[in-house]
């Protein structure tokens, strides 16, 4: 399928090594199973299993529809493959295909909160495949067939759809077809053409290509205007080689035998074949404002830059993420299943697919909101030739596609459980968007291709070296590493990394840098009246890499810094305070931490810097933290947490939180904030309403502000450990330039995350 499995075709050695490490550590694979109910005592056990489990069993036996209420079936999909057509790898068998299927399962969960069992079956014959899959119906709410070769996949899906009472969806076919159809709709709108009149030529006649044509015919394309070609040439009436009944639908009476013979006057080229098959001279023969869909991966049928050089009026789609208009199946399949499962659809029919096409096409034509714009990086997309289809990371996709599919299922009579309360359903989807594990995506999108320079104080550390390669590959920043060149070179070779000092990143050598005297003078100018004499300044600029990094930033040689993998936090924050200092209007630097949990993102402030902040300090922390939360595309909901619950105690800490609340409300009247309150009241609206029915905070707080450093840091670490959450931070707030201090336990992934935050901050500061 275009786009979604792009990575499996990449054979770059160091990427292979990183992928193997990723799949092996910290535990093998990408999935695990966790209970959704507590088993904390004997009564829980009695309810979960014997004898209590008999009650839901009896109810389901009387009414099978109740399985959706008493089990996970209604949110459980099977991703099933026999490994006969794994993209880029071919017939590698079911066991070798398992990493791909696990990957598909992860995408279902991350993008649409759908649980998945990946099932790899040792079955080649159509009858056996159908029998195995059909027998699984009691377990699942839907079936996603994956990487089964053509033409068997057509027969398998056709028979399973007839035999099973749950959705069966072959994503290689229909996922690609839906996105292609959405792009076609928008391209024809821009070109002023009608689908009934356009000439369509394909290169490729496999499962995806035929599914695309079938859906386009459903949308109005005419068979007589479609010509199919594959590696054997034109699909014509009378051809016997490599034909089947599904291809035969598009066979036509013609003397033409090659792509070159049929491309003349084509409005749409649909390529799902091999790289380089669409030559420049063939592009010249196409109609005005053609749509060129070169979807072969990793090398398209024609590269976009070559196509534009020949046909400046062409609209171009590929399956690659580094070009506009990526046809990526993750744009639709999680959300189609989300809508189908939520309404209890018994199938995914043509009406539901067309509804998905319309939703995707319409989304591209809508004005992009501020939150959605963060998914696209530094430039907000505008509907046009380079924006025919939305990004896979557009947070609006689930909000548009899932409801459209559920409505179409209900209208066409296949929804067993129609959505009863649409407002509540939309609210549920909205809440999922902002608790997804994709929380860092807006930050990375904003950071990409910014050209910002980030200096790393711990340049010789393996985690920084690995992160630097990722940052370069992802075009997040230009790394500047503080370290001895010989040590950097040796460690890069030891770790098998291909980046090289001086070529791929800049090096600041603390033992011999031509700027040493300038650095010493600049450093002494900053700290000379803080108890540091000239001799000490010279020593520090030879030995303290964080101090070197701060001077680099203050001199404008770097846009931000990352430090903290070695040494005490207090030393690093001292250097940042003394050299970089607080931003204008900020009295004291503070810090915030982000935990990405299964329940969504949660922010904690101040978790690292201010030990006993005053009411004024807490008010400033809350305001700076709220601004930072918005950088993630999230509207902050702030709770000032305490042992006191809305005036139940008058201790010093409780009183300063009340005073801080008044200050913040005056400074930021539109900020949703309340307190002081208990921690459980901050997380539960029901508990909060019992104590304070008129609280100005709604829903679940996502930013907790604490009265002391002890309270914040203890809570952060307890929650992190108990929930196995990913910690991002600490994120320093209120610095004059982006500067962040990692914890010694940070991973290379943590280095990448914090660097992206620093770059995003630098980008937004530049915009003002």
XYZ file of C-alpha atoms in Angstrom:
768
model
C 0.000 0.000 0.000
C 1.355 3.459 -0.742
C 2.897 5.368 2.098
C 1.986 3.383 5.139
C 4.553 0.607 4.773
C 7.193 2.813 3.188
C 9.757 1.968 5.853
C 9.888 -1.753 5.110
C 11.334 -1.061 1.670
C 14.286 0.916 3.020
C 17.528 -1.023 3.096
C 19.850 1.691 4.368
C 22.196 -0.280 6.692
C 22.154 2.097 9.662
C 18.351 2.429 9.453
C 18.156 -1.362 9.486
C 20.338 -1.439 12.592
C 18.205 1.168 14.338
C 15.023 -0.693 13.377
C 16.365 -3.978 14.762
C 17.331 -2.271 18.018
C 13.911 -0.588 18.172
C 12.075 -3.881 17.737
C 14.250 -5.740 20.256
C 14.440 -3.258 23.163
C 13.310 -2.740 25.864
C 11.251 -5.846 25.122
C 10.660 -7.720 21.850
C 7.886 -6.510 19.554
C 5.595 -3.482 19.543
C 2.493 -4.759 21.364
C 1.395 -6.075 24.728
C -1.946 -6.900 26.364
C -3.079 -5.145 29.522
C -6.225 -5.545 31.615
C -8.780 -2.731 31.691
C -10.196 -3.723 35.081
C -8.401 -3.889 38.412
C -7.723 -7.241 40.048
C -6.817 -5.909 43.447
C -8.622 -8.335 45.744
C -10.594 -11.559 45.966
C -13.856 -9.838 45.068
C -12.358 -8.406 41.872
C -11.214 -11.896 40.941
C -14.678 -13.291 41.622
C -16.227 -10.634 39.355
C -13.659 -11.003 36.579
C -13.709 -14.791 36.456
C -15.531 -17.482 38.385
C -18.282 -17.221 39.522
C -19.144 -13.643 38.466
C -18.245 -14.053 34.801
C -21.210 -16.375 34.340
C -23.619 -13.421 34.478
C -22.450 -11.665 31.283
C -22.059 -15.072 29.600
C -25.744 -15.869 30.210
C -26.804 -12.427 28.958
C -24.794 -12.768 25.735
C -26.167 -16.267 25.184
C -29.686 -14.783 25.300
C -28.796 -11.737 23.164
C -25.521 -11.853 21.161
C -25.664 -8.079 20.612
C -24.834 -7.606 24.301
C -21.262 -8.763 23.573
C -20.655 -5.128 22.621
C -21.560 -4.055 26.166
C -19.900 -6.793 28.210
C -16.723 -7.550 26.222
C -14.052 -5.743 24.199
C -15.296 -7.239 20.919
C -16.852 -3.997 19.652
C -13.445 -2.303 19.744
C -11.330 -5.238 18.632
C -10.041 -5.739 15.078
C -8.001 -8.587 13.620
C -5.176 -7.673 11.258
C -4.752 -10.886 9.272
C -2.114 -11.846 6.709
C -0.543 -14.916 5.173
C 2.535 -12.894 4.198
C 2.239 -13.551 0.468
C 2.478 -9.936 -0.720
C 4.305 -7.813 1.865
C 5.074 -4.463 0.268
C 8.673 -4.276 -0.890
C 9.420 -7.765 0.421
C 7.053 -10.021 -1.533
C 6.100 -13.520 -0.404
C 8.088 -13.738 2.830
C 5.596 -15.929 4.658
C 3.359 -15.358 7.685
C 6.007 -15.401 10.430
C 8.308 -12.896 8.714
C 5.313 -10.616 8.098
C 4.540 -10.342 11.818
C 6.531 -7.094 12.415
C 4.498 -5.413 9.670
C 1.209 -6.609 11.155
C 2.251 -5.486 14.634
C 3.053 -2.114 13.096
C -0.418 -1.944 11.579
C -1.873 -2.771 14.989
C 0.059 0.106 16.573
C -1.316 2.524 13.965
C -4.888 1.437 14.713
C -4.335 2.113 18.403
C -2.455 5.388 18.058
C -4.667 6.978 15.421
C -8.109 5.688 16.420
C -7.853 3.951 19.828
C -8.790 0.590 18.295
C -7.430 -2.583 19.895
C -5.914 -5.139 17.547
C -4.753 -8.748 17.546
C -2.358 -9.371 14.674
C -2.932 -12.864 13.292
C -0.487 -14.422 10.853
C -1.923 -17.543 9.249
C -0.084 -20.382 7.529
C -2.642 -20.731 4.758
C -2.180 -20.416 0.998
C -5.337 -21.897 -0.487
C -8.384 -19.656 -0.780
C -10.723 -22.162 0.876
C -8.442 -22.540 3.883
C -7.879 -18.802 4.293
C -11.631 -18.176 4.197
C -12.389 -20.960 6.681
C -9.723 -19.791 9.140
C -10.772 -16.146 9.060
C -14.510 -16.803 9.107
C -14.119 -18.972 12.195
C -12.773 -15.949 14.095
C -15.993 -13.920 13.834
C -17.092 -14.422 17.474
C -13.862 -12.786 18.677
C -13.723 -9.625 16.595
C -15.724 -6.565 15.654
C -13.912 -6.241 12.317
C -11.348 -7.890 10.041
C -8.512 -6.036 8.277
C -6.963 -8.240 5.598
C -3.382 -7.306 4.843
C -0.671 -8.222 2.338
C -2.447 -11.162 0.662
C -1.402 -11.496 -2.967
C -3.650 -10.929 -5.961
C -5.797 -12.384 -7.401
C -6.464 -14.564 -4.335
C -7.137 -11.476 -2.195
C -10.184 -10.568 -4.344
C -11.767 -13.980 -3.921
C -10.944 -14.142 -0.215
C -12.518 -10.781 0.550
C -15.562 -11.428 -1.624
C -16.326 -14.736 0.079
C -15.658 -13.446 3.590
C -17.927 -10.441 3.079
C -20.722 -12.774 2.013
C -20.127 -15.162 4.895
C -19.412 -12.872 7.873
C -21.618 -10.422 9.751
C -18.802 -7.980 10.647
C -16.780 -5.568 8.481
C -14.133 -7.206 6.299
C -11.783 -4.687 4.728
C -8.751 -5.378 2.536
C -6.804 -2.199 3.165
C -4.315 -2.750 0.328
C -7.265 -2.375 -2.004
C -9.818 -0.085 -0.447
C -7.612 2.134 1.735
C -5.567 3.165 -1.265
C -8.704 3.511 -3.394
C -10.419 5.863 -0.945
C -7.490 8.283 -0.754
C -6.908 8.139 -4.502
C -10.585 8.913 -5.087
C -10.438 11.894 -2.715
C -7.398 13.261 -4.558
C -9.130 12.725 -7.905
C -12.208 14.616 -6.702
C -10.175 17.621 -5.655
C -7.871 17.585 -8.674
C -10.822 17.537 -11.071
C -12.423 20.391 -9.152
C -9.262 22.483 -9.572
C -8.941 21.522 -13.239
C -12.609 22.223 -14.013
C -13.202 18.692 -15.292
C -15.994 16.142 -14.741
C -15.252 12.585 -13.708
C -17.659 11.276 -16.372
C -15.497 12.808 -19.104
C -11.897 12.237 -18.025
C -9.550 9.706 -19.575
C -7.834 7.474 -17.024
C -4.737 5.361 -17.672
C -3.163 3.034 -15.132
C 0.257 1.503 -14.806
C -0.410 -1.568 -12.693
C -3.416 -3.879 -12.525
C -3.040 -5.421 -9.086
C -5.332 -5.332 -6.075
C -4.848 -1.638 -5.280
C -5.117 -0.427 -8.872
C -8.296 -2.371 -9.596
C -9.874 -1.256 -6.319
C -9.086 2.357 -7.238
C -10.742 1.948 -10.624
C -13.777 0.225 -9.124
C -14.319 3.068 -6.688
C -13.814 5.714 -9.377
C -16.447 3.950 -11.479
C -18.782 4.093 -8.458
C -18.148 7.840 -8.393
C -19.053 8.247 -12.072
C -16.004 7.360 -14.171
C -16.963 5.490 -17.355
C -15.465 2.144 -18.317
C -14.913 3.248 -21.903
C -12.641 6.058 -20.654
C -10.369 3.727 -18.624
C -7.341 1.877 -19.966
C -5.391 -0.531 -17.781
C -1.740 -1.464 -18.354
C 0.608 -3.697 -16.383
C 4.041 -5.243 -16.864
C 2.677 -7.205 -19.841
C 1.255 -4.090 -21.506
C -2.319 -3.019 -22.177
C -5.175 -5.099 -20.753
C -7.131 -5.767 -23.986
C -9.933 -8.060 -25.065
C -8.453 -11.379 -26.128
C -5.334 -11.150 -23.957
C -4.686 -14.480 -22.238
C -1.487 -13.952 -20.262
C -1.801 -12.972 -16.608
C -5.503 -12.220 -16.776
C -8.282 -12.843 -14.263
C -11.983 -12.048 -14.024
C -11.343 -8.842 -12.040
C -8.912 -7.458 -14.612
C -11.180 -8.536 -17.460
C -13.726 -5.883 -16.438
C -11.291 -3.278 -17.790
C -10.196 -5.148 -20.935
C -11.123 -3.217 -24.056
C -11.095 -3.631 -27.809
C -7.900 -1.870 -28.899
C -4.807 -2.260 -31.035
C -2.721 -0.408 -28.442
C -0.247 -2.568 -26.556
C 1.956 -0.260 -24.450
C 1.618 2.612 -22.015
C 3.075 4.910 -24.658
C 0.255 3.921 -27.017
C -2.537 4.955 -24.617
C -1.204 7.934 -22.617
C -2.137 10.499 -25.296
C -4.744 12.925 -23.903
C -4.981 11.189 -20.517
C -6.351 13.378 -17.726
C -5.328 11.001 -14.947
C -2.306 8.716 -14.684
C -2.661 6.188 -11.873
C 0.615 4.429 -11.136
C 0.781 1.488 -8.782
C 3.582 -0.386 -10.456
C 7.335 0.325 -10.558
C 9.710 3.266 -10.383
C 10.540 5.201 -13.538
C 7.926 3.752 -15.903
C 6.389 7.154 -16.740
C 8.973 8.798 -18.983
C 9.084 12.586 -19.510
C 8.079 12.247 -23.152
C 4.911 10.427 -22.071
C 4.011 13.218 -19.648
C 4.120 15.668 -22.534
C 1.295 13.763 -24.237
C -1.172 14.085 -21.355
C -4.121 16.519 -21.314
C -4.025 19.984 -19.767
C -3.742 20.155 -15.964
C -3.266 16.396 -15.625
C -3.323 14.498 -12.340
C -0.218 12.319 -12.038
C -0.501 9.745 -9.255
C 2.925 8.103 -9.113
C 2.387 5.848 -6.107
C 5.117 3.221 -6.443
C 7.325 3.063 -3.349
C 10.032 3.937 -2.610
C 10.694 5.188 -6.161
C 7.636 6.684 -7.907
C 6.800 6.034 -11.563
C 8.104 9.567 -12.122
C 9.838 11.817 -9.604
C 7.834 14.999 -8.881
C 10.675 17.389 -9.726
C 11.148 15.718 -13.116
C 7.406 15.775 -13.759
C 7.151 19.478 -12.919
C 10.068 20.291 -15.202
C 8.138 18.773 -18.097
C 4.592 19.669 -17.075
C 4.401 22.697 -14.796
C 0.594 22.421 -14.861
C 0.528 18.876 -13.480
C -0.915 17.983 -10.073
C 1.238 15.261 -8.548
C 0.672 12.694 -5.804
C 3.159 10.101 -4.551
C 3.313 7.545 -1.768
C 6.235 9.335 -0.129
C 6.189 11.586 2.909
C 8.864 13.952 1.549
C 6.628 15.280 -1.248
C 3.236 17.024 -1.149
C 0.048 14.974 -1.570
C 1.187 11.736 0.064
C -1.268 8.905 -0.579
C -0.905 7.180 2.765
C -3.457 4.617 3.898
C -3.265 5.799 7.498
C -5.286 8.799 6.316
C -8.357 6.586 6.247
C -8.261 2.993 7.525
C -8.170 3.707 11.307
C -11.041 6.166 11.025
C -13.187 4.025 8.728
C -12.960 1.207 11.252
C -13.589 3.683 14.093
C -16.882 4.744 12.518
C -17.850 1.190 11.531
C -17.177 -0.235 15.001
C -18.931 2.585 16.828
C -22.206 1.999 14.997
C -21.906 -1.799 14.956
C -21.682 -1.973 11.162
C -22.102 -5.450 9.713
C -19.995 -4.582 6.659
C -18.097 -1.738 5.034
C -20.151 -1.030 1.948
C -19.773 1.247 -1.036
C -21.794 3.997 0.641
C -19.410 4.045 3.618
C -16.342 4.178 1.367
C -17.803 7.049 -0.647
C -18.621 8.874 2.585
C -14.947 8.539 3.558
C -13.895 9.855 0.140
C -16.141 12.888 0.534
C -14.936 13.565 4.088
C -11.259 13.472 3.088
C -11.803 15.614 -0.013
C -13.861 18.183 1.909
C -11.295 18.351 4.713
C -8.636 19.487 2.234
C -10.886 22.315 1.102
C -11.621 23.575 4.620
C -9.768 26.457 6.219
C -7.112 25.019 8.498
C -7.597 25.789 12.182
C -4.718 26.882 14.413
C -4.526 23.467 16.060
C -4.638 21.583 12.743
C -1.999 23.882 11.254
C 0.527 22.563 13.756
C 0.388 19.181 11.998
C 1.709 20.794 8.830
C 4.768 22.577 10.176
C 5.840 26.098 9.413
C 3.414 26.765 6.540
C -0.351 26.496 6.781
C -1.615 24.530 3.752
C -4.038 26.075 1.299
C -6.230 23.980 -0.997
C -4.534 23.721 -4.363
C -2.278 21.530 -6.538
C 0.134 20.873 -3.659
C -2.626 20.223 -1.127
C -5.197 17.846 -2.614
C -5.314 15.511 0.385
C -4.654 16.152 4.085
C -1.629 15.096 6.082
C -1.857 11.722 7.890
C -1.303 13.670 11.110
C -4.124 16.159 10.650
C -6.025 15.841 13.956
C -9.312 16.545 12.176
C -9.284 13.264 10.212
C -10.956 11.188 12.907
C -13.476 13.976 13.539
C -14.516 14.003 9.866
C -14.193 10.427 8.625
C -15.500 8.357 11.549
C -18.840 10.231 11.847
C -19.276 10.282 8.054
C -18.784 6.519 7.885
C -21.130 5.874 10.835
C -23.841 8.064 9.289
C -23.486 6.302 5.932
C -23.724 2.916 7.636
C -26.930 3.965 9.393
C -28.414 5.464 6.225
C -27.616 2.354 4.188
C -29.099 0.040 6.821
C -25.974 -1.804 8.002
C -25.573 -0.148 11.440
C -26.600 -2.579 14.176
C -26.045 0.075 16.868
C -26.732 3.507 15.323
C -25.199 6.445 17.159
C -27.892 7.680 19.549
C -26.291 10.916 20.761
C -24.176 12.595 18.100
C -23.069 15.446 20.353
C -21.732 12.984 22.918
C -20.080 10.946 20.167
C -18.302 13.984 18.729
C -17.193 15.003 22.214
C -15.704 11.529 22.724
C -13.764 11.776 19.454
C -12.541 15.264 20.342
C -11.269 14.052 23.683
C -9.378 11.212 21.998
C -7.633 13.592 19.614
C -5.995 15.356 22.539
C -5.031 12.302 24.549
C -3.439 10.434 21.688
C 0.188 9.380 21.854
C 0.747 11.655 18.863
C 1.045 14.631 21.223
C 4.560 15.442 19.989
C 3.552 15.558 16.313
C 2.687 19.294 16.225
C 6.059 20.061 17.809
C 7.961 17.990 15.248
C 5.947 19.436 12.373
C 6.700 22.977 13.534
C 10.398 22.154 13.957
C 11.013 20.402 10.659
C 13.127 22.269 8.089
C 13.425 25.297 10.362
C 17.197 25.558 9.937
C 17.643 26.231 13.665
C 20.987 25.471 15.339
C 20.943 23.589 18.638
C 24.084 23.094 20.711
C 24.511 19.960 22.854
C 26.673 20.253 25.960
C 27.037 16.453 26.197
C 28.169 15.963 22.598
C 30.274 12.871 23.316
C 27.396 10.972 24.931
C 26.076 8.040 22.882
C 22.494 9.247 23.335
C 23.325 12.635 21.844
C 25.196 11.060 18.915
C 22.270 8.776 18.100
C 19.835 11.651 18.520
C 21.930 13.876 16.240
C 21.598 11.392 13.397
C 17.824 11.224 13.862
C 17.571 15.017 14.042
C 19.476 15.332 10.774
C 17.427 12.635 9.058
C 14.209 14.295 10.204
C 15.542 17.778 9.292
C 14.759 19.049 12.791
C 17.884 21.135 13.336
C 21.569 21.645 12.609
C 23.376 20.032 15.583
C 26.398 21.633 17.252
C 28.172 19.120 19.491
C 30.606 20.077 22.239
C 33.247 17.380 22.309
C 36.744 16.310 21.380
C 36.849 15.497 17.646
C 38.882 12.304 18.091
C 36.457 11.001 20.729
C 33.442 11.898 18.597
C 34.921 10.102 15.574
C 35.780 6.969 17.554
C 32.359 6.736 19.157
C 30.500 7.315 15.908
C 32.387 4.407 14.383
C 31.808 2.233 17.442
C 28.063 2.853 17.374
C 27.837 2.356 13.598
C 26.538 5.860 12.923
C 27.221 7.420 9.527
C 27.240 11.131 10.469
C 30.670 12.751 10.558
C 32.083 15.791 12.446
C 32.478 18.935 10.401
C 30.402 17.528 7.557
C 27.063 16.663 9.125
C 27.350 18.685 12.316
C 29.470 21.438 13.825
C 31.954 20.695 16.607
C 33.036 22.903 19.500
C 36.273 21.442 20.849
C 36.644 22.499 24.515
C 40.383 21.688 24.378
C 41.217 23.722 21.293
C 38.641 26.102 19.839
C 39.771 29.308 18.079
C 37.014 31.231 19.865
C 38.300 30.290 23.325
C 39.543 33.775 24.310
C 36.315 35.398 23.081
C 34.269 32.870 25.025
C 36.235 33.580 28.208
C 35.765 37.334 27.832
C 32.044 36.971 27.158
C 31.630 34.567 30.075
C 33.512 36.814 32.501
C 31.405 39.779 31.397
C 28.336 37.816 32.484
C 29.605 36.349 35.782
C 32.488 38.604 36.823
C 30.411 40.181 39.574
C 29.045 36.834 40.726
C 32.198 35.649 42.471
C 34.053 34.379 39.383
C 37.553 35.744 38.735
C 39.354 35.690 35.329
C 41.392 32.546 36.123
C 38.268 30.674 37.176
C 36.479 31.848 34.029
C 39.275 30.401 31.870
C 39.061 27.073 33.679
C 35.284 26.936 33.379
C 35.351 27.565 29.613
C 37.805 24.657 29.274
C 35.885 22.197 31.468
C 32.218 23.167 31.847
C 30.410 22.249 28.635
C 27.107 23.714 29.789
C 28.775 27.077 30.351
C 30.270 26.836 26.848
C 26.837 26.079 25.419
C 25.249 29.054 27.180
C 27.905 31.404 25.792
C 27.358 29.999 22.299
C 23.657 30.784 22.569
C 24.220 34.247 24.054
C 26.628 35.072 21.183
C 23.987 34.075 18.622
C 26.009 31.088 17.346
C 23.217 28.697 18.386
C 19.453 29.154 18.694
C 19.061 26.910 21.727
C 20.854 24.418 23.965
C 20.375 20.965 25.448
C 22.360 19.834 28.493
C 22.001 17.768 31.658
C 22.922 14.175 30.751
C 25.813 14.426 33.205
C 26.153 16.431 36.407
C 23.730 17.936 38.863
C 20.621 19.814 37.761
C 21.478 22.667 40.126
C 24.788 23.316 38.332
C 23.158 23.428 34.909
C 20.351 25.749 35.974
C 22.930 28.040 37.615
C 24.834 28.380 34.322
C 21.639 29.045 32.376
C 20.459 31.656 34.884
C 23.805 33.441 34.931
C 24.475 33.574 31.183
C 21.168 33.255 29.325
C 18.935 34.581 32.079
C 15.206 35.133 32.192
C 13.200 36.618 29.336
C 11.956 40.195 29.517
C 9.022 40.445 31.874
C 9.805 37.121 33.614
C 10.995 37.328 37.196
C 12.199 33.735 37.693
C 12.920 30.740 35.461
C 10.760 27.701 36.216
C 10.130 24.243 34.746
C 7.316 22.027 33.538
C 7.229 18.290 32.806
C 5.033 16.383 30.376
C 3.933 12.810 30.973
C 2.460 10.995 27.972
C 0.245 8.326 29.531
C -2.259 5.861 28.127
C -4.940 8.265 29.351
C -3.437 11.234 27.568
C -0.928 14.030 28.178
C -0.508 15.537 31.638
C 1.666 18.559 32.495
C 3.243 19.263 35.918
C 4.699 22.612 37.130
C 7.068 23.567 38.708
C 8.634 20.135 38.887
C 12.360 21.006 38.991
C 13.416 24.602 39.716
C 11.607 26.744 42.301
C 11.657 25.110 45.718
C 9.114 27.259 47.551
C 7.557 29.732 45.117
C 5.533 32.684 46.368
C 1.971 33.377 45.229
C 3.335 35.752 42.578
C 5.817 33.096 41.428
C 3.081 30.452 41.200
C 0.937 32.802 39.144
C 3.838 33.368 36.747
C 4.558 29.621 36.561
C 0.914 28.902 35.702
C 0.856 31.514 32.949
C 4.164 30.432 31.373
C 3.144 26.772 31.565
C -0.229 27.488 29.937
C 1.527 29.220 27.039
C 3.833 26.223 26.636
C 0.929 23.749 26.680
C -0.664 25.661 23.805
C 2.518 25.054 21.808
C 1.449 21.403 21.705
C -1.885 22.361 20.165
C -3.708 21.718 23.453
C -5.935 24.161 25.285
C -4.729 24.178 28.908
C -7.072 23.267 31.742
C -5.231 24.366 34.874
C -5.716 23.087 38.412
C -3.856 24.572 41.391
C -3.524 21.407 43.502
C -3.251 21.303 47.271
C -4.085 19.341 50.432
C -6.838 21.946 50.781
C -10.027 21.583 48.740
C -11.616 24.968 47.943
C -10.903 26.541 51.338
C -11.032 23.449 53.532
C -7.711 24.507 55.124
C -5.959 27.837 55.660
C -2.329 26.762 55.663
C 0.369 28.911 54.121
C 0.487 26.792 50.930
C -3.286 26.856 50.479
C -3.422 30.613 50.936
C -0.704 31.333 48.407
C -2.509 29.181 45.815
C -5.692 31.208 46.340
C -3.741 34.416 45.906
C -2.055 33.032 42.781
C -5.462 32.144 41.311
C -6.625 35.740 41.653
C -3.470 37.031 39.955
C -3.784 34.626 37.015
C -7.482 35.323 36.487
C -6.735 39.027 36.244
C -3.783 38.535 33.861
C -5.336 35.792 31.682
C -9.127 36.072 32.042
C -9.767 33.548 29.250
C -7.616 30.821 30.793
C -9.592 27.893 32.232
C -8.188 27.620 35.761
C -9.382 26.909 39.302
C -8.109 25.908 42.726
C -6.960 25.283 45.306
C -8.215 21.698 45.047
C -7.378 18.083 45.786
C -5.568 16.077 43.130
C -8.503 13.729 42.566
C -10.855 16.683 42.169
C -8.536 18.083 39.488
C -8.846 14.857 37.499
C -12.539 14.114 38.087
C -15.234 16.619 37.212
C -17.794 14.595 39.200
C -15.749 14.833 42.400
C -15.050 18.507 41.797
C -18.723 19.376 41.216
C -19.713 17.752 44.497
C -17.470 20.156 46.382
C -17.659 23.194 44.105
C -20.652 23.067 41.711
C -19.679 26.402 40.146
C -16.034 25.597 39.485
C -14.575 27.499 36.539
C -12.677 24.373 35.463
C -14.478 21.841 33.242
C -13.561 18.247 32.428
C -10.194 16.835 33.427
C -7.327 19.173 34.236
C -4.288 18.660 31.993
C -1.932 21.105 33.753
C -1.332 20.669 37.474
C 0.402 23.534 39.289
C 1.827 22.732 42.736
C 2.618 24.875 45.801
C 6.193 23.542 46.212
C 8.925 21.733 44.309
C 8.648 18.742 46.651
C 4.964 18.275 45.901
C 5.422 18.597 42.133
C 8.495 16.397 41.792
C 7.215 13.624 44.062
C 3.869 13.508 42.261
C 5.558 13.524 38.854
C 7.817 10.585 39.633
C 5.134 8.515 41.342
C 2.702 8.974 38.452
C 5.439 8.305 35.877
C 6.385 5.018 37.533
C 2.829 3.825 38.222
C 1.560 4.548 34.713
C 4.729 3.648 32.783
C 4.394 7.051 31.125
C 6.869 8.650 28.744
C 8.489 11.661 30.418
C 9.239 14.677 28.234
C 11.192 17.319 30.063
C 11.866 19.115 32.201
C 10.891 21.986 29.918
C 12.397 25.220 31.183
C 9.989 28.156 31.180
C 10.814 31.844 30.960
C 14.400 31.666 29.648
C 15.713 34.418 27.403
C 16.563 31.800 24.745
C 15.479 28.144 24.417
C 17.483 26.072 26.916
C 16.565 22.716 28.433
C 18.175 20.458 31.021
C 17.691 16.723 30.512
C 17.742 14.235 33.350
C 20.641 11.721 33.482
C 18.173 8.896 32.792
C 17.001 10.429 29.503
C 17.106 8.201 26.427
C 18.126 9.209 22.908
C 14.408 9.457 22.200
C 14.165 11.955 25.067
C 17.011 13.976 23.578
C 15.173 14.129 20.238
C 11.905 15.166 21.898
C 13.471 17.962 23.931
C 15.439 19.206 20.929
C 12.231 19.444 18.895
C 10.642 21.463 21.715
C 13.634 23.819 21.772
C 13.464 24.272 17.994
C 9.691 24.860 18.029
C 10.183 27.488 20.722
C 12.874 29.199 18.654
C 10.648 29.166 15.566
C 7.714 30.719 17.406
C 9.916 33.342 19.083
C 11.124 34.404 15.645
C 7.538 34.793 14.488
C 6.840 36.953 17.512
